[in-house]
Amino acid sequence: MKCFERLVLVHLKNCLPPTLDPFQFAYRSNRSTEDAVSTALHSVLTHLDNNNTYARMLFVDFSSAFNSVIPSKLNTKLGDLGFNSSLRHWIMDFLTNRPQYVKSGHTCSTTITLNTGVPQGCVLSPFLYSLFTHDCRPVHGSNTIIKFADDTAVIGLISNNDDTAYREEVQHLAAWCADNNLLLNTSKTKEIIVDFRRERGSTHNPIHINGMAVERVSSFKFLGTHITEDLSWSTNTSSLVKKAHQRLFFLRTLKRHHLSSAVLMNFYRCVIESILTSSVSVWYGNCSVTDRKALQRVVKTAQRITRCPLPAIEDVQRTRCLRRARGILKDSSHPAHRLFTLLPSGRRFRSLRTRTSRLRNSFFPRAVSLLNSTPRTLNSVSLSLSPSLSPHPADPPFPSISPHTHHPPTTPPGHTHTSLIHLYYCIIVCSYSLNYL
């Protein structure tokens, strides 16, 4: 059944209209959690570059979101998106009249029929939920609703201490949830207020949802990244370094068992580097020197264990920034596509205007600077733009060369298959062992 669901999922994605909410970053090509967090932070940092401004970030928690989807409402929304009736009828049959029972040992409960929600663990369920919430959009231009499946953040950009639009947005979201059978969990919903003004005038009054005040916190983990009210990244970096140190134990264990350098290298890239560079393009530019040294110490420790040269975190971040920038440039539906505009010469991109180092060191301004400082990449990227944006479509492209590309050492002939088996086995063992750390 899951194989057939995957076929239906591919068909659904191909039928998506261009009017779909661009700020839903889940289950769409060329979208990731990094895009969601970067977009949210860029709107905040750009707003804070102005005088007498601050921002409020509301991280919404839903209670049993997937189990609350009403198939009939979903069917109506799919029709509004332009899906044909045959496909909608199949989805209705898939979601309704589902028998369910509980089995404990040899004892089974009575069977009940479910007609609400999307099945947990199904391939289609998360995507159907994202379509169900596609019409949850802001009603005020100063607000943004960032969504990644059921992870939702309301960004309120406030000027001159007037947060009326933000409060109305929160109440509108609560009303939308009530109309769509989604229950807001106010006790788990948190708010961060980013305010760098020296004279704040008055204290910030809390937000109320359904008569309950939302707790204000100094830090919140959104899509795997710790965001703090002062937009520093020490909390996030400390968490990543701690996880990486736990995994260094397994790298040493593999070394003691005399595994080849190729296996150790692959294990490091899959298990340790993937942790250290999680959403690295979002936060590395504004990291303190102390945080960068802590990250690099982990790399140096792994390098001593593997006895192989490993790429520095800064090099990995630079490569990923360029790769993400190229992906955004090729996708005109991406919400950040408008930030990359070519100058009339067609050889450079227009730099984003910044007043503070916080905005200047964030992802999008740095990505533009990297593209402008990489001529070969710039030419290959500019030619991938749509003809209406590319001023010189006839120019021959340069080959796309990724700087700082690291080539791991080759495995001796005859040992490739065995090394991969060892690697997969070690990753499985480590994934189970880490649950007890």
Short mmCIF file of N, CA and C in Angstrom, two decimals, residues 99-169:
data_model
loop_
_atom_site.label_atom_id
_atom_site.label_comp_id
_atom_site.label_asym_id
_atom_site.label_seq_id
_atom_site.Cartn_x
_atom_site.Cartn_y
_atom_site.Cartn_z
N PRO A 99 -11.45 0.88 9.67
CA PRO A 99 -11.61 0.09 10.91
C PRO A 99 -10.32 0.10 11.72
N GLN A 100 -10.48 0.12 13.03
CA GLN A 100 -9.31 0.17 13.91
C GLN A 100 -9.62 -0.57 15.21
N TYR A 101 -8.63 -1.32 15.70
CA TYR A 101 -8.77 -1.98 16.99
C TYR A 101 -7.40 -2.06 17.64
N VAL A 102 -7.39 -2.36 18.92
CA VAL A 102 -6.15 -2.45 19.70
C VAL A 102 -5.93 -3.90 20.08
N LYS A 103 -4.69 -4.37 19.90
CA LYS A 103 -4.35 -5.75 20.22
C LYS A 103 -3.26 -5.76 21.28
N SER A 104 -3.49 -6.49 22.35
CA SER A 104 -2.51 -6.65 23.43
C SER A 104 -2.35 -8.14 23.69
N GLY A 105 -1.22 -8.68 23.25
CA GLY A 105 -1.01 -10.11 23.37
C GLY A 105 -1.97 -10.85 22.45
N HIS A 106 -2.80 -11.72 23.04
CA HIS A 106 -3.80 -12.45 22.26
C HIS A 106 -5.19 -11.84 22.40
N THR A 107 -5.27 -10.67 23.04
CA THR A 107 -6.57 -10.05 23.28
C THR A 107 -6.75 -8.86 22.35
N CYS A 108 -7.90 -8.78 21.71
CA CYS A 108 -8.22 -7.69 20.79
C CYS A 108 -9.45 -6.94 21.28
N SER A 109 -9.43 -5.64 21.12
CA SER A 109 -10.58 -4.83 21.49
C SER A 109 -11.62 -4.89 20.38
N THR A 110 -12.76 -4.31 20.66
CA THR A 110 -13.79 -4.23 19.62
C THR A 110 -13.35 -3.26 18.53
N THR A 111 -13.81 -3.49 17.33
CA THR A 111 -13.43 -2.67 16.18
C THR A 111 -14.34 -1.45 16.08
N ILE A 112 -13.72 -0.29 15.87
CA ILE A 112 -14.48 0.93 15.65
C ILE A 112 -14.10 1.49 14.28
N THR A 113 -14.98 2.29 13.73
CA THR A 113 -14.74 2.89 12.41
C THR A 113 -14.43 4.37 12.57
N LEU A 114 -13.30 4.80 11.99
CA LEU A 114 -12.85 6.18 12.10
C LEU A 114 -13.14 6.93 10.81
N ASN A 115 -13.64 8.14 10.96
CA ASN A 115 -13.92 9.01 9.81
C ASN A 115 -13.30 10.39 9.97
N THR A 116 -12.36 10.51 10.90
CA THR A 116 -11.70 11.79 11.16
C THR A 116 -10.20 11.57 11.23
N GLY A 117 -9.46 12.53 10.71
CA GLY A 117 -8.00 12.47 10.79
C GLY A 117 -7.38 11.75 9.61
N VAL A 118 -6.06 11.87 9.54
CA VAL A 118 -5.29 11.15 8.53
C VAL A 118 -4.48 10.08 9.25
N PRO A 119 -4.35 8.88 8.67
CA PRO A 119 -3.69 7.77 9.38
C PRO A 119 -2.24 8.10 9.72
N GLN A 120 -1.85 7.80 10.95
CA GLN A 120 -0.48 8.01 11.37
C GLN A 120 0.43 6.99 10.69
N GLY A 121 1.59 7.45 10.23
CA GLY A 121 2.55 6.55 9.61
C GLY A 121 2.36 6.33 8.13
N CYS A 122 1.33 6.91 7.55
CA CYS A 122 1.10 6.76 6.11
C CYS A 122 1.93 7.78 5.34
N VAL A 123 2.27 7.42 4.12
CA VAL A 123 3.08 8.30 3.28
C VAL A 123 2.34 9.59 2.94
N LEU A 124 1.05 9.48 2.70
CA LEU A 124 0.27 10.64 2.26
C LEU A 124 -0.12 11.58 3.39
N SER A 125 -0.13 11.11 4.62
CA SER A 125 -0.72 11.88 5.72
C SER A 125 -0.10 13.26 5.91
N PRO A 126 1.24 13.40 6.02
CA PRO A 126 1.79 14.74 6.23
C PRO A 126 1.49 15.69 5.08
N PHE A 127 1.53 15.17 3.86
CA PHE A 127 1.27 16.04 2.71
C PHE A 127 -0.19 16.48 2.67
N LEU A 128 -1.10 15.57 2.99
CA LEU A 128 -2.51 15.94 3.03
C LEU A 128 -2.77 16.97 4.11
N TYR A 129 -2.06 16.87 5.22
CA TYR A 129 -2.23 17.87 6.28
C TYR A 129 -1.75 19.24 5.80
N SER A 130 -0.64 19.28 5.07
CA SER A 130 -0.15 20.56 4.57
C SER A 130 -1.13 21.18 3.58
N LEU A 131 -1.83 20.35 2.80
CA LEU A 131 -2.86 20.87 1.90
C LEU A 131 -4.08 21.34 2.69
N PHE A 132 -4.37 20.67 3.78
CA PHE A 132 -5.51 21.05 4.62
C PHE A 132 -5.31 22.44 5.23
N THR A 133 -4.06 22.81 5.49
CA THR A 133 -3.77 24.10 6.13
C THR A 133 -3.28 25.15 5.14
N HIS A 134 -3.47 24.91 3.85
CA HIS A 134 -2.90 25.84 2.86
C HIS A 134 -3.57 27.22 2.92
N ASP A 135 -4.81 27.28 3.41
CA ASP A 135 -5.52 28.57 3.45
C ASP A 135 -5.31 29.31 4.76
N CYS A 136 -4.43 28.81 5.60
CA CYS A 136 -4.08 29.53 6.84
C CYS A 136 -3.00 30.55 6.49
N ARG A 137 -3.43 31.75 6.18
CA ARG A 137 -2.52 32.80 5.72
C ARG A 137 -2.74 34.07 6.54
N PRO A 138 -1.73 34.92 6.60
CA PRO A 138 -1.89 36.16 7.39
C PRO A 138 -2.87 37.12 6.74
N VAL A 139 -3.55 37.89 7.58
CA VAL A 139 -4.51 38.87 7.08
C VAL A 139 -3.91 40.28 7.08
N HIS A 140 -2.76 40.45 7.71
CA HIS A 140 -2.08 41.74 7.74
C HIS A 140 -0.71 41.61 7.07
N GLY A 141 -0.34 42.61 6.31
CA GLY A 141 0.93 42.56 5.59
C GLY A 141 2.15 42.60 6.48
N SER A 142 2.00 43.07 7.71
CA SER A 142 3.15 43.14 8.62
C SER A 142 3.41 41.82 9.32
N ASN A 143 2.59 40.82 9.06
CA ASN A 143 2.76 39.52 9.71
C ASN A 143 3.08 38.44 8.67
N THR A 144 3.74 37.40 9.13
CA THR A 144 4.07 36.26 8.29
C THR A 144 3.81 34.99 9.07
N ILE A 145 3.23 34.00 8.40
CA ILE A 145 3.00 32.69 9.02
C ILE A 145 3.90 31.69 8.31
N ILE A 146 4.90 31.19 9.02
CA ILE A 146 5.84 30.20 8.50
C ILE A 146 5.35 28.82 8.91
N LYS A 147 5.23 27.91 7.94
CA LYS A 147 4.72 26.57 8.24
C LYS A 147 5.67 25.51 7.69
N PHE A 148 5.86 24.49 8.49
CA PHE A 148 6.54 23.27 8.03
C PHE A 148 5.73 22.11 8.58
N ALA A 149 4.78 21.63 7.76
CA ALA A 149 3.79 20.65 8.21
C ALA A 149 3.00 21.26 9.37
N ASP A 150 3.02 20.63 10.55
CA ASP A 150 2.25 21.17 11.67
C ASP A 150 3.07 22.09 12.56
N ASP A 151 4.34 22.33 12.24
CA ASP A 151 5.14 23.32 12.96
C ASP A 151 4.85 24.69 12.37
N THR A 152 4.32 25.58 13.19
CA THR A 152 3.85 26.88 12.70
C THR A 152 4.41 27.99 13.57
N ALA A 153 4.84 29.06 12.92
CA ALA A 153 5.34 30.24 13.62
C ALA A 153 4.68 31.48 13.03
N VAL A 154 4.16 32.34 13.89
CA VAL A 154 3.57 33.61 13.48
C VAL A 154 4.58 34.71 13.79
N ILE A 155 5.02 35.42 12.75
CA ILE A 155 6.01 36.48 12.91
C ILE A 155 5.29 37.82 12.82
N GLY A 156 5.36 38.59 13.89
CA GLY A 156 4.76 39.92 13.91
C GLY A 156 5.82 41.00 13.91
N LEU A 157 5.81 41.86 12.89
CA LEU A 157 6.77 42.95 12.77
C LEU A 157 6.09 44.23 13.25
N ILE A 158 6.56 44.77 14.35
CA ILE A 158 5.85 45.83 15.06
C ILE A 158 6.67 47.11 15.02
N SER A 159 5.99 48.20 14.72
CA SER A 159 6.63 49.52 14.68
C SER A 159 5.88 50.47 15.60
N ASN A 160 6.63 51.37 16.23
CA ASN A 160 6.05 52.42 17.07
C ASN A 160 5.15 51.86 18.17
N ASN A 161 5.52 50.69 18.69
CA ASN A 161 4.81 50.06 19.81
C ASN A 161 3.35 49.74 19.51
N ASP A 162 2.99 49.66 18.24
CA ASP A 162 1.61 49.34 17.87
C ASP A 162 1.55 47.88 17.42
N ASP A 163 1.11 47.01 18.33
CA ASP A 163 1.03 45.59 18.02
C ASP A 163 -0.40 45.14 17.75
N THR A 164 -1.25 46.06 17.34
CA THR A 164 -2.66 45.72 17.09
C THR A 164 -2.79 44.67 15.99
N ALA A 165 -2.06 44.86 14.89
CA ALA A 165 -2.16 43.92 13.77
C ALA A 165 -1.70 42.52 14.19
N TYR A 166 -0.67 42.46 15.01
CA TYR A 166 -0.17 41.16 15.47
C TYR A 166 -1.20 40.46 16.36
N ARG A 167 -1.81 41.20 17.26
CA ARG A 167 -2.81 40.59 18.14
C ARG A 167 -4.04 40.14 17.35
N GLU A 168 -4.43 40.94 16.37
CA GLU A 168 -5.55 40.53 15.52
C GLU A 168 -5.19 39.28 14.72
N GLU A 169 -3.94 39.17 14.32
CA GLU A 169 -3.50 37.99 13.57
C GLU A 169 -3.60 36.73 14.42
#
